[in-house]
Amino acid sequence: ADPDPLQDFCVADLSASTSVNGFLCKSASKVSSDNFFFDGLSKEGNTSNIFGSTVTAANVLSFPGLNTLGSSINRVDFAIGGVNPPHSHPRSTETDLVISGQVLVGFVTTGNVYFSKVLTAGQIFVIPRGLVHFQKNVGPGKALIFTTFNSQLPGAAVVPLNLFASTPSIPNDVLTKTFQVGDDVVNSIKSKFGS
Ligand code: GLV
Ligand code: MN
């Protein structure tokens, strides 16, 4: 979903003080093979958090060689029972590939139709751009998936954090009216996310 490049590559200079739609290019004479290499997805992520999952991202911010290339990839590790909570990517379609374990992947359309599948190693599921989706480890052990994107920086709007952990907070009366619950429920949810 990113624009087409106007040159072979444009390794991002993340330290430049200005940028346009993306990042400025590092001078080509300073580009080496290492700029097209990233080792950050080789290690298991730490899943000791309330969701029991962790996303390790190879996007333009962690891997500047992706700048202008319209591509990125995440590694997502799951503890037993772990969930990657409902979220959406405003700039990208996502393809999920299971490496190990059994993972329930689901998304919901703008018409509130739910599509889902339990996947095992080697199987893939596609999440259309912008739609709310999640994954849950439904197997007996840990699980590992890789997720690929047609954007250098898909962005992730994580529904529970958007609604209950924003800075500043969404006013409680908006959330109580929206979800038809009392302040106690909203405060309890907010407290789970440390806000
Ligand atoms: C999974 O949904 C991811 O965004 O990496
Ligand atoms: Mn996603």
mmCIF file with all atom_site columns, C-alpha atoms and ligand atoms in Angstrom:
data_model
loop_
_atom_site.group_PDB
_atom_site.id
_atom_site.type_symbol
_atom_site.label_atom_id
_atom_site.label_alt_id
_atom_site.label_comp_id
_atom_site.label_asym_id
_atom_site.label_entity_id
_atom_site.label_seq_id
_atom_site.pdbx_PDB_ins_code
_atom_site.Cartn_x
_atom_site.Cartn_y
_atom_site.Cartn_z
_atom_site.occupancy
_atom_site.B_iso_or_equiv
_atom_site.pdbx_formal_charge
_atom_site.auth_seq_id
_atom_site.auth_comp_id
_atom_site.auth_asym_id
_atom_site.auth_atom_id
_atom_site.pdbx_PDB_model_num
ATOM   1   C  CA . ALA A 1 1   ? 0.000   0.000   0.000  1.00 0.00 ? 1   ALA A CA 1
ATOM   2   C  CA . ASP A 1 2   ? 3.052   2.292   -0.026 1.00 0.00 ? 2   ASP A CA 1
ATOM   3   C  CA . PRO A 1 3   ? 3.924   4.547   -3.013 1.00 0.00 ? 3   PRO A CA 1
ATOM   4   C  CA . ASP A 1 4   ? 6.254   3.189   -5.712 1.00 0.00 ? 4   ASP A CA 1
ATOM   5   C  CA . PRO A 1 5   ? 9.976   3.972   -5.299 1.00 0.00 ? 5   PRO A CA 1
ATOM   6   C  CA . LEU A 1 6   ? 11.755  6.328   -7.712 1.00 0.00 ? 6   LEU A CA 1
ATOM   7   C  CA . GLN A 1 7   ? 15.167  4.607   -7.337 1.00 0.00 ? 7   GLN A CA 1
ATOM   8   C  CA . ASP A 1 8   ? 16.563  1.134   -6.557 1.00 0.00 ? 8   ASP A CA 1
ATOM   9   C  CA . PHE A 1 9   ? 16.793  1.823   -2.853 1.00 0.00 ? 9   PHE A CA 1
ATOM   10  C  CA . CYS A 1 10  ? 16.785  4.590   -0.299 1.00 0.00 ? 10  CYS A CA 1
ATOM   11  C  CA . VAL A 1 11  ? 18.247  3.355   2.964  1.00 0.00 ? 11  VAL A CA 1
ATOM   12  C  CA . ALA A 1 12  ? 16.647  5.601   5.578  1.00 0.00 ? 12  ALA A CA 1
ATOM   13  C  CA . ASP A 1 13  ? 18.735  8.200   7.356  1.00 0.00 ? 13  ASP A CA 1
ATOM   14  C  CA . LEU A 1 14  ? 16.722  8.130   10.581 1.00 0.00 ? 14  LEU A CA 1
ATOM   15  C  CA . SER A 1 15  ? 18.892  10.848  12.081 1.00 0.00 ? 15  SER A CA 1
ATOM   16  C  CA . ALA A 1 16  ? 17.993  13.467  9.449  1.00 0.00 ? 16  ALA A CA 1
ATOM   17  C  CA . SER A 1 17  ? 16.032  16.305  11.003 1.00 0.00 ? 17  SER A CA 1
ATOM   18  C  CA . THR A 1 18  ? 13.572  16.554  8.107  1.00 0.00 ? 18  THR A CA 1
ATOM   19  C  CA . SER A 1 19  ? 11.540  13.983  6.229  1.00 0.00 ? 19  SER A CA 1
ATOM   20  C  CA . VAL A 1 20  ? 8.754   13.933  3.682  1.00 0.00 ? 20  VAL A CA 1
ATOM   21  C  CA . ASN A 1 21  ? 6.498   10.885  3.201  1.00 0.00 ? 21  ASN A CA 1
ATOM   22  C  CA . GLY A 1 22  ? 8.955   8.414   4.729  1.00 0.00 ? 22  GLY A CA 1
ATOM   23  C  CA . PHE A 1 23  ? 12.623  9.166   5.401  1.00 0.00 ? 23  PHE A CA 1
ATOM   24  C  CA . LEU A 1 24  ? 15.518  10.817  3.597  1.00 0.00 ? 24  LEU A CA 1
ATOM   25  C  CA . CYS A 1 25  ? 18.027  8.496   1.883  1.00 0.00 ? 25  CYS A CA 1
ATOM   26  C  CA . LYS A 1 26  ? 21.481  7.834   3.266  1.00 0.00 ? 26  LYS A CA 1
ATOM   27  C  CA . SER A 1 27  ? 24.157  8.846   0.810  1.00 0.00 ? 27  SER A CA 1
ATOM   28  C  CA . ALA A 1 28  ? 24.552  5.928   -1.657 1.00 0.00 ? 28  ALA A CA 1
ATOM   29  C  CA . SER A 1 29  ? 28.350  5.874   -1.173 1.00 0.00 ? 29  SER A CA 1
ATOM   30  C  CA . LYS A 1 30  ? 27.773  5.008   2.497  1.00 0.00 ? 30  LYS A CA 1
ATOM   31  C  CA . VAL A 1 31  ? 25.417  2.090   1.805  1.00 0.00 ? 31  VAL A CA 1
ATOM   32  C  CA . SER A 1 32  ? 26.779  -1.436  2.355  1.00 0.00 ? 32  SER A CA 1
ATOM   33  C  CA . SER A 1 33  ? 25.386  -4.972  2.360  1.00 0.00 ? 33  SER A CA 1
ATOM   34  C  CA . ASP A 1 34  ? 24.699  -4.643  6.071  1.00 0.00 ? 34  ASP A CA 1
ATOM   35  C  CA . ASN A 1 35  ? 22.051  -2.011  5.327  1.00 0.00 ? 35  ASN A CA 1
ATOM   36  C  CA . PHE A 1 36  ? 19.976  -4.739  3.659  1.00 0.00 ? 36  PHE A CA 1
ATOM   37  C  CA . PHE A 1 37  ? 20.451  -7.190  6.532  1.00 0.00 ? 37  PHE A CA 1
ATOM   38  C  CA . PHE A 1 38  ? 18.569  -7.382  9.846  1.00 0.00 ? 38  PHE A CA 1
ATOM   39  C  CA . ASP A 1 39  ? 19.139  -9.904  12.611 1.00 0.00 ? 39  ASP A CA 1
ATOM   40  C  CA . GLY A 1 40  ? 16.453  -8.625  14.980 1.00 0.00 ? 40  GLY A CA 1
ATOM   41  C  CA . LEU A 1 41  ? 13.924  -11.396 14.353 1.00 0.00 ? 41  LEU A CA 1
ATOM   42  C  CA . SER A 1 42  ? 16.221  -14.316 15.154 1.00 0.00 ? 42  SER A CA 1
ATOM   43  C  CA . LYS A 1 43  ? 15.492  -14.363 18.885 1.00 0.00 ? 43  LYS A CA 1
ATOM   44  C  CA . GLU A 1 44  ? 12.347  -15.332 20.761 1.00 0.00 ? 44  GLU A CA 1
ATOM   45  C  CA . GLY A 1 45  ? 10.525  -12.304 22.206 1.00 0.00 ? 45  GLY A CA 1
ATOM   46  C  CA . ASN A 1 46  ? 9.688   -11.987 25.910 1.00 0.00 ? 46  ASN A CA 1
ATOM   47  C  CA . THR A 1 47  ? 6.040   -12.940 26.367 1.00 0.00 ? 47  THR A CA 1
ATOM   48  C  CA . SER A 1 48  ? 5.879   -12.131 30.114 1.00 0.00 ? 48  SER A CA 1
ATOM   49  C  CA . ASN A 1 49  ? 3.171   -9.478  29.865 1.00 0.00 ? 49  ASN A CA 1
ATOM   50  C  CA . ILE A 1 50  ? -0.590  -9.349  30.402 1.00 0.00 ? 50  ILE A CA 1
ATOM   51  C  CA . PHE A 1 51  ? -1.346  -10.546 26.858 1.00 0.00 ? 51  PHE A CA 1
ATOM   52  C  CA . GLY A 1 52  ? 1.178   -13.414 26.802 1.00 0.00 ? 52  GLY A CA 1
ATOM   53  C  CA . SER A 1 53  ? 2.474   -12.382 23.386 1.00 0.00 ? 53  SER A CA 1
ATOM   54  C  CA . THR A 1 54  ? 5.050   -10.062 21.926 1.00 0.00 ? 54  THR A CA 1
ATOM   55  C  CA . VAL A 1 55  ? 5.571   -8.505  18.515 1.00 0.00 ? 55  VAL A CA 1
ATOM   56  C  CA . THR A 1 56  ? 9.127   -7.924  17.312 1.00 0.00 ? 56  THR A CA 1
ATOM   57  C  CA . ALA A 1 57  ? 9.027   -5.637  14.277 1.00 0.00 ? 57  ALA A CA 1
ATOM   58  C  CA . ALA A 1 58  ? 11.311  -5.399  11.266 1.00 0.00 ? 58  ALA A CA 1
ATOM   59  C  CA . ASN A 1 59  ? 9.910   -2.158  9.906  1.00 0.00 ? 59  ASN A CA 1
ATOM   60  C  CA . VAL A 1 60  ? 11.654  0.937   8.553  1.00 0.00 ? 60  VAL A CA 1
ATOM   61  C  CA . LEU A 1 61  ? 12.301  2.213   12.093 1.00 0.00 ? 61  LEU A CA 1
ATOM   62  C  CA . SER A 1 62  ? 14.241  -0.882  13.184 1.00 0.00 ? 62  SER A CA 1
ATOM   63  C  CA . PHE A 1 63  ? 15.501  -1.848  9.685  1.00 0.00 ? 63  PHE A CA 1
ATOM   64  C  CA . PRO A 1 64  ? 16.159  1.373   7.715  1.00 0.00 ? 64  PRO A CA 1
ATOM   65  C  CA . GLY A 1 65  ? 16.989  -0.556  4.521  1.00 0.00 ? 65  GLY A CA 1
ATOM   66  C  CA . LEU A 1 66  ? 13.233  -1.062  4.025  1.00 0.00 ? 66  LEU A CA 1
ATOM   67  C  CA . ASN A 1 67  ? 12.664  2.647   3.353  1.00 0.00 ? 67  ASN A CA 1
ATOM   68  C  CA . THR A 1 68  ? 10.598  3.190   0.138  1.00 0.00 ? 68  THR A CA 1
ATOM   69  C  CA . LEU A 1 69  ? 10.409  -0.573  -0.542 1.00 0.00 ? 69  LEU A CA 1
ATOM   70  C  CA . GLY A 1 70  ? 6.824   -1.128  0.596  1.00 0.00 ? 70  GLY A CA 1
ATOM   71  C  CA . SER A 1 71  ? 7.566   -4.174  2.709  1.00 0.00 ? 71  SER A CA 1
ATOM   72  C  CA . SER A 1 72  ? 8.070   -5.226  6.333  1.00 0.00 ? 72  SER A CA 1
ATOM   73  C  CA . ILE A 1 73  ? 7.792   -8.292  8.558  1.00 0.00 ? 73  ILE A CA 1
ATOM   74  C  CA . ASN A 1 74  ? 7.080   -9.036  12.237 1.00 0.00 ? 74  ASN A CA 1
ATOM   75  C  CA . ARG A 1 75  ? 7.844   -11.962 14.456 1.00 0.00 ? 75  ARG A CA 1
ATOM   76  C  CA . VAL A 1 76  ? 5.111   -12.708 17.006 1.00 0.00 ? 76  VAL A CA 1
ATOM   77  C  CA . ASP A 1 77  ? 5.808   -15.053 19.928 1.00 0.00 ? 77  ASP A CA 1
ATOM   78  C  CA . PHE A 1 78  ? 3.017   -16.505 22.056 1.00 0.00 ? 78  PHE A CA 1
ATOM   79  C  CA . ALA A 1 79  ? 3.097   -18.065 25.507 1.00 0.00 ? 79  ALA A CA 1
ATOM   80  C  CA . ILE A 1 80  ? 0.518   -20.778 26.202 1.00 0.00 ? 80  ILE A CA 1
ATOM   81  C  CA . GLY A 1 81  ? -2.895  -19.113 25.873 1.00 0.00 ? 81  GLY A CA 1
ATOM   82  C  CA . GLY A 1 82  ? -1.315  -15.857 24.689 1.00 0.00 ? 82  GLY A CA 1
ATOM   83  C  CA . VAL A 1 83  ? -3.259  -13.385 22.566 1.00 0.00 ? 83  VAL A CA 1
ATOM   84  C  CA . ASN A 1 84  ? -2.129  -10.613 20.237 1.00 0.00 ? 84  ASN A CA 1
ATOM   85  C  CA . PRO A 1 85  ? -5.078  -8.318  21.022 1.00 0.00 ? 85  PRO A CA 1
ATOM   86  C  CA . PRO A 1 86  ? -7.442  -6.864  18.397 1.00 0.00 ? 86  PRO A CA 1
ATOM   87  C  CA . HIS A 1 87  ? -5.707  -4.176  16.320 1.00 0.00 ? 87  HIS A CA 1
ATOM   88  C  CA . SER A 1 88  ? -5.628  -2.770  12.795 1.00 0.00 ? 88  SER A CA 1
ATOM   89  C  CA . HIS A 1 89  ? -2.963  -1.575  10.363 1.00 0.00 ? 89  HIS A CA 1
ATOM   90  C  CA . PRO A 1 90  ? -4.021  1.623   8.591  1.00 0.00 ? 90  PRO A CA 1
ATOM   91  C  CA . ARG A 1 91  ? -1.411  1.274   5.831  1.00 0.00 ? 91  ARG A CA 1
ATOM   92  C  CA . SER A 1 92  ? -1.179  -2.437  5.077  1.00 0.00 ? 92  SER A CA 1
ATOM   93  C  CA . THR A 1 93  ? -2.638  -5.816  4.307  1.00 0.00 ? 93  THR A CA 1
ATOM   94  C  CA . GLU A 1 94  ? -1.083  -8.544  6.500  1.00 0.00 ? 94  GLU A CA 1
ATOM   95  C  CA . THR A 1 95  ? -0.246  -12.179 5.754  1.00 0.00 ? 95  THR A CA 1
ATOM   96  C  CA . ASP A 1 96  ? 0.242   -14.504 8.745  1.00 0.00 ? 96  ASP A CA 1
ATOM   97  C  CA . LEU A 1 97  ? 2.488   -17.563 8.460  1.00 0.00 ? 97  LEU A CA 1
ATOM   98  C  CA . VAL A 1 98  ? 2.541   -20.044 11.329 1.00 0.00 ? 98  VAL A CA 1
ATOM   99  C  CA . ILE A 1 99  ? 5.997   -21.475 12.086 1.00 0.00 ? 99  ILE A CA 1
ATOM   100 C  CA . SER A 1 100 ? 5.049   -23.563 15.115 1.00 0.00 ? 100 SER A CA 1
ATOM   101 C  CA . GLY A 1 101 ? 2.050   -24.226 17.325 1.00 0.00 ? 101 GLY A CA 1
ATOM   102 C  CA . GLN A 1 102 ? -1.672  -23.836 16.690 1.00 0.00 ? 102 GLN A CA 1
ATOM   103 C  CA . VAL A 1 103 ? -2.942  -20.308 16.224 1.00 0.00 ? 103 VAL A CA 1
ATOM   104 C  CA . LEU A 1 104 ? -6.466  -18.930 15.860 1.00 0.00 ? 104 LEU A CA 1
ATOM   105 C  CA . VAL A 1 105 ? -6.376  -15.938 13.484 1.00 0.00 ? 105 VAL A CA 1
ATOM   106 C  CA . GLY A 1 106 ? -9.479  -13.804 13.032 1.00 0.00 ? 106 GLY A CA 1
ATOM   107 C  CA . PHE A 1 107 ? -10.595 -10.515 11.515 1.00 0.00 ? 107 PHE A CA 1
ATOM   108 C  CA . VAL A 1 108 ? -13.857 -8.572  11.373 1.00 0.00 ? 108 VAL A CA 1
ATOM   109 C  CA . THR A 1 109 ? -15.073 -6.649  8.336  1.00 0.00 ? 109 THR A CA 1
ATOM   110 C  CA . THR A 1 110 ? -16.470 -3.126  8.286  1.00 0.00 ? 110 THR A CA 1
ATOM   111 C  CA . GLY A 1 111 ? -19.871 -4.868  8.138  1.00 0.00 ? 111 GLY A CA 1
ATOM   112 C  CA . ASN A 1 112 ? -19.091 -6.775  11.382 1.00 0.00 ? 112 ASN A CA 1
ATOM   113 C  CA . VAL A 1 113 ? -18.701 -10.147 9.703  1.00 0.00 ? 113 VAL A CA 1
ATOM   114 C  CA . TYR A 1 114 ? -16.132 -12.337 11.494 1.00 0.00 ? 114 TYR A CA 1
ATOM   115 C  CA . PHE A 1 115 ? -13.739 -14.577 9.535  1.00 0.00 ? 115 PHE A CA 1
ATOM   116 C  CA . SER A 1 116 ? -11.307 -16.920 11.316 1.00 0.00 ? 116 SER A CA 1
ATOM   117 C  CA . LYS A 1 117 ? -9.258  -20.081 11.056 1.00 0.00 ? 117 LYS A CA 1
ATOM   118 C  CA . VAL A 1 118 ? -7.029  -22.220 13.266 1.00 0.00 ? 118 VAL A CA 1
ATOM   119 C  CA . LEU A 1 119 ? -3.643  -22.595 11.540 1.00 0.00 ? 119 LEU A CA 1
ATOM   120 C  CA . THR A 1 120 ? -0.700  -24.934 12.053 1.00 0.00 ? 120 THR A CA 1
ATOM   121 C  CA . ALA A 1 121 ? 2.900   -24.828 10.812 1.00 0.00 ? 121 ALA A CA 1
ATOM   122 C  CA . GLY A 1 122 ? 3.270   -23.687 7.204  1.00 0.00 ? 122 GLY A CA 1
ATOM   123 C  CA . GLN A 1 123 ? -0.288  -22.409 6.850  1.00 0.00 ? 123 GLN A CA 1
ATOM   124 C  CA . ILE A 1 124 ? -1.161  -18.793 6.095  1.00 0.00 ? 124 ILE A CA 1
ATOM   125 C  CA . PHE A 1 125 ? -4.118  -16.448 6.517  1.00 0.00 ? 125 PHE A CA 1
ATOM   126 C  CA . VAL A 1 126 ? -4.540  -12.992 5.019  1.00 0.00 ? 126 VAL A CA 1
ATOM   127 C  CA . ILE A 1 127 ? -5.886  -9.947  6.846  1.00 0.00 ? 127 ILE A CA 1
ATOM   128 C  CA . PRO A 1 128 ? -7.294  -7.299  4.491  1.00 0.00 ? 128 PRO A CA 1
ATOM   129 C  CA . ARG A 1 129 ? -5.830  -3.817  4.939  1.00 0.00 ? 129 ARG A CA 1
ATOM   130 C  CA . GLY A 1 130 ? -7.189  -1.781  7.817  1.00 0.00 ? 130 GLY A CA 1
ATOM   131 C  CA . LEU A 1 131 ? -9.459  -4.440  9.331  1.00 0.00 ? 131 LEU A CA 1
ATOM   132 C  CA . VAL A 1 132 ? -9.442  -5.294  13.053 1.00 0.00 ? 132 VAL A CA 1
ATOM   133 C  CA . HIS A 1 133 ? -7.799  -8.673  13.672 1.00 0.00 ? 133 HIS A CA 1
ATOM   134 C  CA . PHE A 1 134 ? -6.124  -10.781 16.391 1.00 0.00 ? 134 PHE A CA 1
ATOM   135 C  CA . GLN A 1 135 ? -4.262  -14.032 16.940 1.00 0.00 ? 135 GLN A CA 1
ATOM   136 C  CA . LYS A 1 136 ? -4.546  -16.449 19.856 1.00 0.00 ? 136 LYS A CA 1
ATOM   137 C  CA . ASN A 1 137 ? -2.391  -19.406 20.734 1.00 0.00 ? 137 ASN A CA 1
ATOM   138 C  CA . VAL A 1 138 ? -4.860  -22.289 21.032 1.00 0.00 ? 138 VAL A CA 1
ATOM   139 C  CA . GLY A 1 139 ? -2.303  -25.119 21.151 1.00 0.00 ? 139 GLY A CA 1
ATOM   140 C  CA . PRO A 1 140 ? -0.771  -26.949 24.121 1.00 0.00 ? 140 PRO A CA 1
ATOM   141 C  CA . GLY A 1 141 ? 2.657   -25.235 23.915 1.00 0.00 ? 141 GLY A CA 1
ATOM   142 C  CA . LYS A 1 142 ? 4.240   -21.997 22.757 1.00 0.00 ? 142 LYS A CA 1
ATOM   143 C  CA . ALA A 1 143 ? 3.513   -20.660 19.263 1.00 0.00 ? 143 ALA A CA 1
ATOM   144 C  CA . LEU A 1 144 ? 5.457   -18.621 16.715 1.00 0.00 ? 144 LEU A CA 1
ATOM   145 C  CA . ILE A 1 145 ? 4.219   -16.778 13.634 1.00 0.00 ? 145 ILE A CA 1
ATOM   146 C  CA . PHE A 1 146 ? 5.693   -14.324 11.136 1.00 0.00 ? 146 PHE A CA 1
ATOM   147 C  CA . THR A 1 147 ? 3.504   -11.586 9.689  1.00 0.00 ? 147 THR A CA 1
ATOM   148 C  CA . THR A 1 148 ? 4.330   -9.780  6.457  1.00 0.00 ? 148 THR A CA 1
ATOM   149 C  CA . PHE A 1 149 ? 3.160   -6.392  5.222  1.00 0.00 ? 149 PHE A CA 1
ATOM   150 C  CA . ASN A 1 150 ? 3.027   -4.403  1.989  1.00 0.00 ? 150 ASN A CA 1
ATOM   151 C  CA . SER A 1 151 ? 4.169   -1.288  3.828  1.00 0.00 ? 151 SER A CA 1
ATOM   152 C  CA . GLN A 1 152 ? 7.483   -0.226  5.353  1.00 0.00 ? 152 GLN A CA 1
ATOM   153 C  CA . LEU A 1 153 ? 5.553   0.996   8.417  1.00 0.00 ? 153 LEU A CA 1
ATOM   154 C  CA . PRO A 1 154 ? 2.051   -0.531  8.633  1.00 0.00 ? 154 PRO A CA 1
ATOM   155 C  CA . GLY A 1 155 ? 1.180   1.221   11.907 1.00 0.00 ? 155 GLY A CA 1
ATOM   156 C  CA . ALA A 1 156 ? -0.861  -0.594  14.551 1.00 0.00 ? 156 ALA A CA 1
ATOM   157 C  CA . ALA A 1 157 ? -3.939  0.834   16.239 1.00 0.00 ? 157 ALA A CA 1
ATOM   158 C  CA . VAL A 1 158 ? -4.414  -1.577  19.173 1.00 0.00 ? 158 VAL A CA 1
ATOM   159 C  CA . VAL A 1 159 ? -8.109  -1.397  20.084 1.00 0.00 ? 159 VAL A CA 1
ATOM   160 C  CA . PRO A 1 160 ? -7.891  -1.907  23.886 1.00 0.00 ? 160 PRO A CA 1
ATOM   161 C  CA . LEU A 1 161 ? -4.938  0.479   24.203 1.00 0.00 ? 161 LEU A CA 1
ATOM   162 C  CA . ASN A 1 162 ? -6.492  3.098   21.896 1.00 0.00 ? 162 ASN A CA 1
ATOM   163 C  CA . LEU A 1 163 ? -9.673  3.078   23.974 1.00 0.00 ? 163 LEU A CA 1
ATOM   164 C  CA . PHE A 1 164 ? -8.421  2.494   27.522 1.00 0.00 ? 164 PHE A CA 1
ATOM   165 C  CA . ALA A 1 165 ? -4.767  3.563   27.605 1.00 0.00 ? 165 ALA A CA 1
ATOM   166 C  CA . SER A 1 166 ? -4.522  6.720   25.492 1.00 0.00 ? 166 SER A CA 1
ATOM   167 C  CA . THR A 1 167 ? -2.691  9.871   26.627 1.00 0.00 ? 167 THR A CA 1
ATOM   168 C  CA . PRO A 1 168 ? -4.592  11.823  27.748 1.00 0.00 ? 168 PRO A CA 1
ATOM   169 C  CA . SER A 1 169 ? -7.406  9.370   28.555 1.00 0.00 ? 169 SER A CA 1
ATOM   170 C  CA . ILE A 1 170 ? -10.699 9.217   26.699 1.00 0.00 ? 170 ILE A CA 1
ATOM   171 C  CA . PRO A 1 171 ? -13.222 10.607  29.244 1.00 0.00 ? 171 PRO A CA 1
ATOM   172 C  CA . ASN A 1 172 ? -14.985 7.900   31.262 1.00 0.00 ? 172 ASN A CA 1
ATOM   173 C  CA . ASP A 1 173 ? -18.440 9.180   30.288 1.00 0.00 ? 173 ASP A CA 1
ATOM   174 C  CA . VAL A 1 174 ? -17.635 8.456   26.635 1.00 0.00 ? 174 VAL A CA 1
ATOM   175 C  CA . LEU A 1 175 ? -16.602 4.898   27.478 1.00 0.00 ? 175 LEU A CA 1
ATOM   176 C  CA . THR A 1 176 ? -19.434 4.160   29.936 1.00 0.00 ? 176 THR A CA 1
ATOM   177 C  CA . LYS A 1 177 ? -22.028 5.337   27.396 1.00 0.00 ? 177 LYS A CA 1
ATOM   178 C  CA . THR A 1 178 ? -20.306 3.499   24.534 1.00 0.00 ? 178 THR A CA 1
ATOM   179 C  CA . PHE A 1 179 ? -20.067 0.163   26.304 1.00 0.00 ? 179 PHE A CA 1
ATOM   180 C  CA . GLN A 1 180 ? -23.211 0.552   28.449 1.00 0.00 ? 180 GLN A CA 1
ATOM   181 C  CA . VAL A 1 181 ? -21.348 -0.143  31.689 1.00 0.00 ? 181 VAL A CA 1
ATOM   182 C  CA . GLY A 1 182 ? -20.538 1.808   34.857 1.00 0.00 ? 182 GLY A CA 1
ATOM   183 C  CA . ASP A 1 183 ? -17.442 3.793   35.845 1.00 0.00 ? 183 ASP A CA 1
ATOM   184 C  CA . ASP A 1 184 ? -16.257 0.838   37.927 1.00 0.00 ? 184 ASP A CA 1
ATOM   185 C  CA . VAL A 1 185 ? -15.911 -1.352  34.841 1.00 0.00 ? 185 VAL A CA 1
ATOM   186 C  CA . VAL A 1 186 ? -14.166 1.370   32.819 1.00 0.00 ? 186 VAL A CA 1
ATOM   187 C  CA . ASN A 1 187 ? -11.787 2.177   35.695 1.00 0.00 ? 187 ASN A CA 1
ATOM   188 C  CA . SER A 1 188 ? -11.023 -1.494  36.168 1.00 0.00 ? 188 SER A CA 1
ATOM   189 C  CA . ILE A 1 189 ? -10.151 -1.931  32.491 1.00 0.00 ? 189 ILE A CA 1
ATOM   190 C  CA . LYS A 1 190 ? -8.062  1.276   32.455 1.00 0.00 ? 190 LYS A CA 1
ATOM   191 C  CA . SER A 1 191 ? -6.119  0.096   35.510 1.00 0.00 ? 191 SER A CA 1
ATOM   192 C  CA . LYS A 1 192 ? -5.165  -3.166  33.786 1.00 0.00 ? 192 LYS A CA 1
ATOM   193 C  CA . PHE A 1 193 ? -3.269  -1.153  31.174 1.00 0.00 ? 193 PHE A CA 1
ATOM   194 C  CA . GLY A 1 194 ? -1.523  1.033   33.703 1.00 0.00 ? 194 GLY A CA 1
ATOM   195 C  CA . SER A 1 195 ? -3.431  4.257   33.129 1.00 0.00 ? 195 SER A CA 1
HETATM 196 C  C1 . GLV B 2 .   ? 0.067   -9.320  13.889 1.00 0.00 ? 1   GLV B C1 1
HETATM 197 O  O1 . GLV B 2 .   ? -1.140  -9.151  13.753 1.00 0.00 ? 1   GLV B O1 1
HETATM 198 C  C2 . GLV B 2 .   ? 1.021   -8.300  13.591 1.00 0.00 ? 1   GLV B C2 1
HETATM 199 O  O2 . GLV B 2 .   ? 0.540   -7.181  13.337 1.00 0.00 ? 1   GLV B O2 1
HETATM 200 O  O3 . GLV B 2 .   ? 2.234   -8.553  13.571 1.00 0.00 ? 1   GLV B O3 1
HETATM 201 MN MN . MN  B 3 .   ? -1.547  -7.278  12.734 1.00 0.00 ? 2   MN  B MN 1
#
